Short mmCIF file of C-alpha atoms in Angstrom, two decimals:
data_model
loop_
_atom_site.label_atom_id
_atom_site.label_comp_id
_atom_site.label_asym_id
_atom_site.label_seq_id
_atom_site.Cartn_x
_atom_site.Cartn_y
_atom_site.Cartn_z
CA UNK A 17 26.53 -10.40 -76.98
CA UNK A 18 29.49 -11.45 -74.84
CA UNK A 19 29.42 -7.38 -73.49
CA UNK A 20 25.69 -8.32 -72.49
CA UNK A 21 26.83 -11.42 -71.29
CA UNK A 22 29.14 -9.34 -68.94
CA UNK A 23 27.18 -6.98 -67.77
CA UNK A 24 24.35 -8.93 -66.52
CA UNK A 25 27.10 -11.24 -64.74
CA UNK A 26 28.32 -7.89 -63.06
CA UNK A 27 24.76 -6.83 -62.24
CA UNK A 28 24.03 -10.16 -60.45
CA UNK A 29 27.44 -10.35 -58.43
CA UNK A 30 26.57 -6.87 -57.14
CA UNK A 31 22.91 -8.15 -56.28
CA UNK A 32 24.75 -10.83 -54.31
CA UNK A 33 27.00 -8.91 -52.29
CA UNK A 34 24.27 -6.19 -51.66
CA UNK A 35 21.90 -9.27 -50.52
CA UNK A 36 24.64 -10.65 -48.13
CA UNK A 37 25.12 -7.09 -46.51
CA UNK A 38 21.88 -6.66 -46.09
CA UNK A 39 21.46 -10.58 -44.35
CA UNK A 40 24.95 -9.60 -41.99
CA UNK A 41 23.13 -6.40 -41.10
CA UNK A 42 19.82 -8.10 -40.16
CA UNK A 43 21.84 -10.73 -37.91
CA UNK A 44 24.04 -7.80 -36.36
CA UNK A 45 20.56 -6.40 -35.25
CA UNK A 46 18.87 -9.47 -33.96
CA UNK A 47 21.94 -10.09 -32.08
CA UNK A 48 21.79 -6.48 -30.42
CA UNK A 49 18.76 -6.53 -29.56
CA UNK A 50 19.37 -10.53 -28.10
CA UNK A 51 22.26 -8.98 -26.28
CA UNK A 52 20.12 -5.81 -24.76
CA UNK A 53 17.04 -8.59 -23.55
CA UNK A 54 19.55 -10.46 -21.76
CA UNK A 55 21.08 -7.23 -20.31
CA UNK A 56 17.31 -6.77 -19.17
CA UNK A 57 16.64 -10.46 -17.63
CA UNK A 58 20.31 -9.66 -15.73
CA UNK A 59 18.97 -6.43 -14.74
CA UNK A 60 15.88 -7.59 -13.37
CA UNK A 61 17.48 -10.92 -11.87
CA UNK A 62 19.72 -8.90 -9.93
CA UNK A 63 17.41 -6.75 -7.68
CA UNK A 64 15.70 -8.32 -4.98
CA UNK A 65 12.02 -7.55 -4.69
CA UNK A 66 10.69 -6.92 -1.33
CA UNK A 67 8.25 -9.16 0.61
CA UNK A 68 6.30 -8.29 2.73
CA UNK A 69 7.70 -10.43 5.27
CA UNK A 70 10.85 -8.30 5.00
CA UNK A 71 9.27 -5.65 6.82
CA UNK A 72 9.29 -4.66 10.67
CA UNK A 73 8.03 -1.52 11.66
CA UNK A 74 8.97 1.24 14.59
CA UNK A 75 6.60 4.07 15.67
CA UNK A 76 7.45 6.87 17.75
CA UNK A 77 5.22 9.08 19.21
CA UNK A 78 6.37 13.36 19.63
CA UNK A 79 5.18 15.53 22.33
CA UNK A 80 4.76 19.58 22.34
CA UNK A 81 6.63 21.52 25.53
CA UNK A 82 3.26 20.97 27.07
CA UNK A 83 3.44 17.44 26.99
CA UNK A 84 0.28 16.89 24.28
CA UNK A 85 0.72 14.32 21.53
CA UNK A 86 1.83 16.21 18.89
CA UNK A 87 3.29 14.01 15.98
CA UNK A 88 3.61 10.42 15.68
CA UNK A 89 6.55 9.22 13.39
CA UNK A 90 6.23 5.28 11.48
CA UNK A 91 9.23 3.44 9.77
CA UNK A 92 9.03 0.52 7.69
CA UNK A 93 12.36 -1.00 7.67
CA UNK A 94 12.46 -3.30 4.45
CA UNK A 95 15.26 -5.46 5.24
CA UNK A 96 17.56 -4.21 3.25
CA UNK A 97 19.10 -0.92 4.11
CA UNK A 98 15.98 1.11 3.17
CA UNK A 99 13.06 2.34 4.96
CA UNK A 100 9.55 3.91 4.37
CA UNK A 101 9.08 6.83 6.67
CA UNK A 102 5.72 7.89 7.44
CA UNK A 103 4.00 11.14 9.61
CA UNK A 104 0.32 10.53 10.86
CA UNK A 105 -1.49 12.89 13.39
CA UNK A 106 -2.24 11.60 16.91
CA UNK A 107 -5.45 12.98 18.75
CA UNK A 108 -3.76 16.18 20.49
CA UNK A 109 -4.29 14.68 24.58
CA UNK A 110 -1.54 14.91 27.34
CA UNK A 111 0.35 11.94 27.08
CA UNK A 112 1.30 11.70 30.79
CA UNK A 113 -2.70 11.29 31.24
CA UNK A 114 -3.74 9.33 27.85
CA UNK A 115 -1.99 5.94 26.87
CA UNK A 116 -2.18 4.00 23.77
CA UNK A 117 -0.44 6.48 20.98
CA UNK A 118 1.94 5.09 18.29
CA UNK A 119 0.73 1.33 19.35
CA UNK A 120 1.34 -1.37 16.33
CA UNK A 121 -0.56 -3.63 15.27
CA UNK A 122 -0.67 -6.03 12.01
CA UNK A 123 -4.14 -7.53 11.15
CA UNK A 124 -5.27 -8.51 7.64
CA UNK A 125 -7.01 -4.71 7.18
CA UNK A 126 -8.88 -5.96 3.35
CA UNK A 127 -8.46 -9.70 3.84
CA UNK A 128 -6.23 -10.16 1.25
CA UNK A 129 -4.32 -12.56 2.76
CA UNK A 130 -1.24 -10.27 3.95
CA UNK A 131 -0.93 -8.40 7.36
CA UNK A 132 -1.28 -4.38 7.17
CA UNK A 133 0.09 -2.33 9.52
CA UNK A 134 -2.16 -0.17 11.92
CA UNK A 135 -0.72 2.67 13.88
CA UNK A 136 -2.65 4.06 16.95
CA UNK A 137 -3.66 7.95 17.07
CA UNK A 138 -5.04 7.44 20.63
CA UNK A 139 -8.54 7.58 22.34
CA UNK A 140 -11.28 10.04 21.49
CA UNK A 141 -12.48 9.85 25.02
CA UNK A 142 -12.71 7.89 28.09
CA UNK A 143 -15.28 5.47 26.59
CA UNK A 144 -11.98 4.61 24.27
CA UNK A 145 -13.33 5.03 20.85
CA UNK A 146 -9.52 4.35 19.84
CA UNK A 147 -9.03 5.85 16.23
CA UNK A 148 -5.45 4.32 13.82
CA UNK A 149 -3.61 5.20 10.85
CA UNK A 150 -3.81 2.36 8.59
CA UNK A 151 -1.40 1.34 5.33
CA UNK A 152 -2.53 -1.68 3.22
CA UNK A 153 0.48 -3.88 1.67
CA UNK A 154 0.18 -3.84 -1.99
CA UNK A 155 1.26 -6.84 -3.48
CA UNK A 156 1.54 -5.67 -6.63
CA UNK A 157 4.13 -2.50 -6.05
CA UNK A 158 5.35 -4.71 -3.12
CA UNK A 159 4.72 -1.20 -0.96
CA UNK A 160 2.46 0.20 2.00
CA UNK A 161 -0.32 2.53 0.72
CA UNK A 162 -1.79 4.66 3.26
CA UNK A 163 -5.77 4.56 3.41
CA UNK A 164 -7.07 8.36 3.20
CA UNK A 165 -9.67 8.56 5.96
CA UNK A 166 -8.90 5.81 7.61
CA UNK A 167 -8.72 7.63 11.24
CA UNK A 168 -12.11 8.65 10.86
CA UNK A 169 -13.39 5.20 11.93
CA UNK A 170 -13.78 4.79 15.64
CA UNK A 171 -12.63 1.04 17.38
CA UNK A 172 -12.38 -0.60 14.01
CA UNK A 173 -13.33 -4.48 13.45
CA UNK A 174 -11.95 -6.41 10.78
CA UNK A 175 -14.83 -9.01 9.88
CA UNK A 176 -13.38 -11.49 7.70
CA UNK A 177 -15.72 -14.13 6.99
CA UNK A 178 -18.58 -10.56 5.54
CA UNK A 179 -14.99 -8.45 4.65
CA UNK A 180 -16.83 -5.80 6.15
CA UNK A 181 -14.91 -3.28 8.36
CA UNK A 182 -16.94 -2.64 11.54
CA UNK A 183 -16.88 0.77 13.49
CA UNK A 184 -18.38 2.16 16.47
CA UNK A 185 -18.36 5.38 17.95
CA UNK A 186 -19.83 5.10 21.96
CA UNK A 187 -20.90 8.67 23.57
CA UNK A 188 -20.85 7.53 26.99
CA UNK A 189 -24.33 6.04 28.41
CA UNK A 190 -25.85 8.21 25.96
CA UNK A 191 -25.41 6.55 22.43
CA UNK A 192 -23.16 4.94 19.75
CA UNK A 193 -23.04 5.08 16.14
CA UNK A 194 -22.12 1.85 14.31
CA UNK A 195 -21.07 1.57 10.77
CA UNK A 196 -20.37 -0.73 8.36
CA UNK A 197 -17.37 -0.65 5.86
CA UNK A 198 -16.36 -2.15 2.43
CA UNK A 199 -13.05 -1.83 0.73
CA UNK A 200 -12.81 -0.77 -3.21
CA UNK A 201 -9.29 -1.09 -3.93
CA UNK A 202 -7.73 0.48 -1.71
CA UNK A 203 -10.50 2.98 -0.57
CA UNK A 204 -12.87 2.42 2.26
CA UNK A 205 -16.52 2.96 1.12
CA UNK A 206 -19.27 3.84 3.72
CA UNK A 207 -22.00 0.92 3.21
CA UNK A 208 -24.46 2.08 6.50
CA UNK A 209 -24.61 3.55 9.96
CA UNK A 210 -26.73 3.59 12.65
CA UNK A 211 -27.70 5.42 15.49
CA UNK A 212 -28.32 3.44 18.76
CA UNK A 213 -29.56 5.68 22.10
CA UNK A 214 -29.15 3.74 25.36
CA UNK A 215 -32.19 5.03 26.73
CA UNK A 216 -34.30 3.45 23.71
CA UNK A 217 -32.58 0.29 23.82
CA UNK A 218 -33.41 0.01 27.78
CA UNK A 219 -37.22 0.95 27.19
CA UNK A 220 -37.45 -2.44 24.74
#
Protein backbone atom coordinates (compact mmCIF):
# COMPACT_ATOMS: atom_id res chain seq x y z
CA UNK A 1 0.00 0.00 0.00
CA UNK A 2 2.61 2.52 1.15
CA UNK A 3 4.58 1.52 -2.52
CA UNK A 4 1.12 2.68 -4.09
CA UNK A 5 1.05 5.39 -1.86
CA UNK A 6 4.48 6.40 -3.41
CA UNK A 7 4.03 6.05 -6.65
CA UNK A 8 0.97 8.00 -7.17
CA UNK A 9 2.78 10.86 -5.02
CA UNK A 10 5.65 10.58 -7.71
CA UNK A 11 3.16 10.55 -10.58
CA UNK A 12 1.48 13.78 -9.35
CA UNK A 13 4.83 15.76 -8.56
CA UNK A 14 5.83 14.98 -12.15
CA UNK A 15 2.26 16.21 -13.37
CA UNK A 16 3.15 19.38 -11.48
CA UNK A 17 6.38 20.19 -12.79
CA UNK A 18 5.28 19.17 -16.40
CA UNK A 19 2.13 21.64 -15.81
CA UNK A 20 4.47 24.53 -14.65
CA UNK A 21 6.76 24.05 -17.82
CA UNK A 22 4.19 24.02 -19.88
CA UNK A 23 2.52 27.54 -18.04
CA UNK A 24 6.51 29.20 -18.24
CA UNK A 25 6.48 28.19 -21.88
CA UNK A 26 3.05 29.72 -22.66
CA UNK A 27 4.18 33.11 -20.86
CA UNK A 28 7.70 32.99 -22.71
CA UNK A 29 5.48 33.03 -25.93
CA UNK A 30 2.96 35.65 -25.11
CA UNK A 31 5.80 37.72 -24.10
CA UNK A 32 7.57 37.23 -27.62
CA UNK A 33 5.07 37.84 -29.44
CA UNK A 34 4.22 41.21 -26.92
CA UNK A 35 7.80 42.08 -27.56
CA UNK A 36 7.61 41.60 -31.65
CA UNK A 37 3.99 43.94 -31.66
CA UNK A 38 5.78 46.56 -29.95
CA UNK A 39 8.82 46.16 -32.29
CA UNK A 40 5.95 46.71 -34.98
CA UNK A 41 4.11 49.93 -33.33
CA UNK A 42 8.09 51.29 -33.09
CA UNK A 43 8.51 50.37 -36.58
CA UNK A 44 5.59 51.99 -37.86
CA UNK A 45 5.90 55.10 -35.37
CA UNK A 46 9.14 55.79 -36.73
CA UNK A 47 8.53 56.45 -40.49
CA UNK A 48 6.94 59.49 -41.46
CA UNK A 49 4.10 59.16 -43.92
CA UNK A 50 3.93 61.61 -46.64
CA UNK A 51 1.24 64.32 -47.10
CA UNK A 52 0.36 65.56 -49.68
CA UNK A 53 1.22 68.91 -48.67
CA UNK A 54 4.84 67.72 -48.61
CA UNK A 55 4.99 67.79 -52.18
CA UNK A 56 6.26 70.53 -54.76
CA UNK A 57 6.71 69.67 -58.14
CA UNK A 58 9.35 70.74 -61.13
CA UNK A 59 8.71 70.05 -64.87
CA UNK A 60 11.11 70.38 -67.52
CA UNK A 61 10.41 70.36 -70.92
CA UNK A 62 13.35 68.51 -73.71
CA UNK A 63 13.81 69.60 -77.18
CA UNK A 64 15.19 67.46 -80.36
CA UNK A 65 18.34 69.23 -82.42
CA UNK A 66 15.49 70.67 -84.38
CA UNK A 67 14.11 72.47 -81.66
CA UNK A 68 10.53 70.31 -81.46
CA UNK A 69 9.21 69.35 -78.03
CA UNK A 70 10.43 66.16 -77.61
CA UNK A 71 10.14 64.92 -73.89
CA UNK A 72 8.81 66.58 -70.96
CA UNK A 73 10.39 65.40 -67.57
CA UNK A 74 8.00 65.84 -63.91
CA UNK A 75 9.48 65.50 -60.30
CA UNK A 76 7.61 65.26 -57.25
CA UNK A 77 9.87 66.21 -54.53
CA UNK A 78 8.28 64.70 -51.24
CA UNK A 79 9.98 66.64 -48.70
CA UNK A 80 12.10 64.40 -47.56
CA UNK A 81 15.05 63.48 -49.66
CA UNK A 82 12.98 61.45 -52.18
CA UNK A 83 11.34 62.18 -55.34
CA UNK A 84 8.79 60.69 -57.89
CA UNK A 85 10.13 61.09 -61.36
CA UNK A 86 7.81 61.02 -64.11
CA UNK A 87 8.16 61.06 -68.38
CA UNK A 88 4.94 62.27 -70.29
CA UNK A 89 4.91 63.08 -74.10
CA UNK A 90 4.46 66.71 -75.21
CA UNK A 91 2.62 67.40 -78.65
CA UNK A 92 5.85 67.27 -81.03
CA UNK A 93 5.63 71.50 -82.16
CA UNK A 94 8.74 73.85 -82.34
CA UNK A 95 9.07 75.29 -79.13
CA UNK A 96 10.60 78.61 -80.30
CA UNK A 97 7.02 79.02 -82.13
CA UNK A 98 4.52 77.12 -79.55
CA UNK A 99 4.40 78.16 -75.74
CA UNK A 100 2.73 76.54 -72.92
CA UNK A 101 4.72 72.95 -72.56
CA UNK A 102 5.63 71.51 -69.10
CA UNK A 103 3.19 74.33 -67.43
CA UNK A 104 1.91 73.23 -63.70
CA UNK A 105 -0.95 73.43 -62.44
CA UNK A 106 -2.78 71.92 -59.15
CA UNK A 107 -6.65 71.80 -59.30
CA UNK A 108 -8.82 69.29 -57.42
CA UNK A 109 -8.82 66.82 -60.82
CA UNK A 110 -11.83 64.13 -58.94
CA UNK A 111 -12.95 66.54 -56.23
CA UNK A 112 -11.75 64.69 -53.58
CA UNK A 113 -10.78 67.33 -51.63
CA UNK A 114 -6.84 67.28 -52.42
CA UNK A 115 -5.02 69.21 -55.29
CA UNK A 116 -3.65 66.90 -58.32
CA UNK A 117 -1.07 67.89 -60.30
CA UNK A 118 -1.59 68.68 -64.12
CA UNK A 119 1.31 68.92 -66.47
CA UNK A 120 0.88 70.70 -69.89
CA UNK A 121 1.68 68.71 -73.29
CA UNK A 122 1.02 71.93 -75.29
CA UNK A 123 -1.63 73.13 -77.90
CA UNK A 124 -3.16 70.98 -80.59
CA UNK A 125 -3.53 74.02 -82.73
CA UNK A 126 -3.91 77.65 -82.88
CA UNK A 127 -7.52 77.52 -81.61
CA UNK A 128 -5.50 76.17 -78.28
CA UNK A 129 -7.24 72.98 -77.58
CA UNK A 130 -4.40 72.67 -74.78
CA UNK A 131 -4.11 68.84 -73.91
CA UNK A 132 -2.15 67.77 -69.91
CA UNK A 133 -0.80 64.87 -68.24
CA UNK A 134 -2.67 64.45 -65.16
CA UNK A 135 -1.70 62.33 -61.69
CA UNK A 136 -4.44 62.07 -58.99
CA UNK A 137 -3.08 62.06 -55.19
CA UNK A 138 -4.12 58.92 -53.59
CA UNK A 139 -4.78 59.30 -50.16
CA UNK A 140 -4.71 56.01 -49.36
CA UNK A 141 -0.96 54.96 -50.74
CA UNK A 142 -0.20 58.67 -49.94
CA UNK A 143 1.22 58.63 -53.87
CA UNK A 144 0.48 60.29 -57.40
CA UNK A 145 -1.25 57.84 -59.82
CA UNK A 146 -1.07 58.80 -63.32
CA UNK A 147 -4.57 58.79 -65.21
CA UNK A 148 -4.13 56.55 -68.52
CA UNK A 149 -5.73 58.67 -71.24
CA UNK A 150 -5.88 61.55 -69.65
CA UNK A 151 -4.16 63.68 -72.66
CA UNK A 152 -6.77 62.66 -74.84
CA UNK A 153 -9.15 65.32 -73.43
CA UNK A 154 -8.86 68.67 -75.11
CA UNK A 155 -9.08 72.17 -72.65
CA UNK A 156 -10.29 70.19 -69.69
CA UNK A 157 -12.92 71.71 -67.03
CA UNK A 158 -13.11 70.52 -63.67
CA UNK A 159 -16.94 71.00 -62.70
CA UNK A 160 -17.20 70.52 -59.13
CA UNK A 161 -20.53 71.19 -57.97
CA UNK A 162 -21.83 67.94 -61.25
CA UNK A 163 -17.97 66.25 -60.66
CA UNK A 164 -18.13 66.04 -64.20
CA UNK A 165 -14.89 66.68 -66.21
CA UNK A 166 -15.71 68.94 -69.18
CA UNK A 167 -13.77 68.80 -72.60
CA UNK A 168 -13.85 70.53 -75.78
CA UNK A 169 -12.13 70.10 -78.85
CA UNK A 170 -12.67 73.57 -81.28
CA UNK A 171 -11.74 73.01 -85.18
CA UNK A 172 -11.44 76.52 -85.97
CA UNK A 173 -14.83 78.34 -87.23
CA UNK A 174 -15.76 75.04 -88.36
CA UNK A 175 -16.85 72.94 -85.23
CA UNK A 176 -16.14 71.62 -81.68
CA UNK A 177 -16.76 68.49 -79.98
CA UNK A 178 -17.73 68.69 -76.29
CA UNK A 179 -17.69 65.88 -73.87
CA UNK A 180 -18.58 65.07 -70.68
CA UNK A 181 -16.45 63.06 -68.10
CA UNK A 182 -16.95 60.99 -64.86
CA UNK A 183 -14.28 59.54 -62.70
CA UNK A 184 -14.47 55.64 -61.46
CA UNK A 185 -11.67 55.37 -59.20
CA UNK A 186 -9.15 56.50 -60.68
CA UNK A 187 -10.26 56.02 -64.39
CA UNK A 188 -11.97 58.60 -66.47
CA UNK A 189 -15.18 57.17 -68.06
CA UNK A 190 -16.66 58.79 -71.27
CA UNK A 191 -20.42 59.76 -70.19
CA UNK A 192 -21.37 61.82 -73.81
CA UNK A 193 -20.12 63.98 -76.62
CA UNK A 194 -21.38 66.13 -78.97
CA UNK A 195 -20.84 67.54 -82.14
CA UNK A 196 -21.52 71.32 -82.56
CA UNK A 197 -20.93 72.92 -86.41
CA UNK A 198 -20.70 76.73 -86.37
CA UNK A 199 -22.51 77.06 -89.43
CA UNK A 200 -25.70 75.23 -87.81
CA UNK A 201 -25.53 77.07 -84.72
CA UNK A 202 -25.51 80.54 -86.83
CA UNK A 203 -28.58 79.36 -89.05
CA UNK A 204 -30.76 79.05 -85.49
Amino acid sequence: MKKVLLVLLAISTMLAFSSCGDSKKEKKKSHKKEMAADDEENEDAGEERVERSDYTFTAKLIADEEGTASNIIVHMDMGNGEEQVEECEPLPLDTASWTGFAKISEEDANFDGFPDLQVCLGPFNACGNFTYALWLWDDDNHKFVRVEGFDELSDPVYNAAEKKVLSTFRMFDEYEDDCVYSWDGFKLVKEKCETIVYDEMEEE
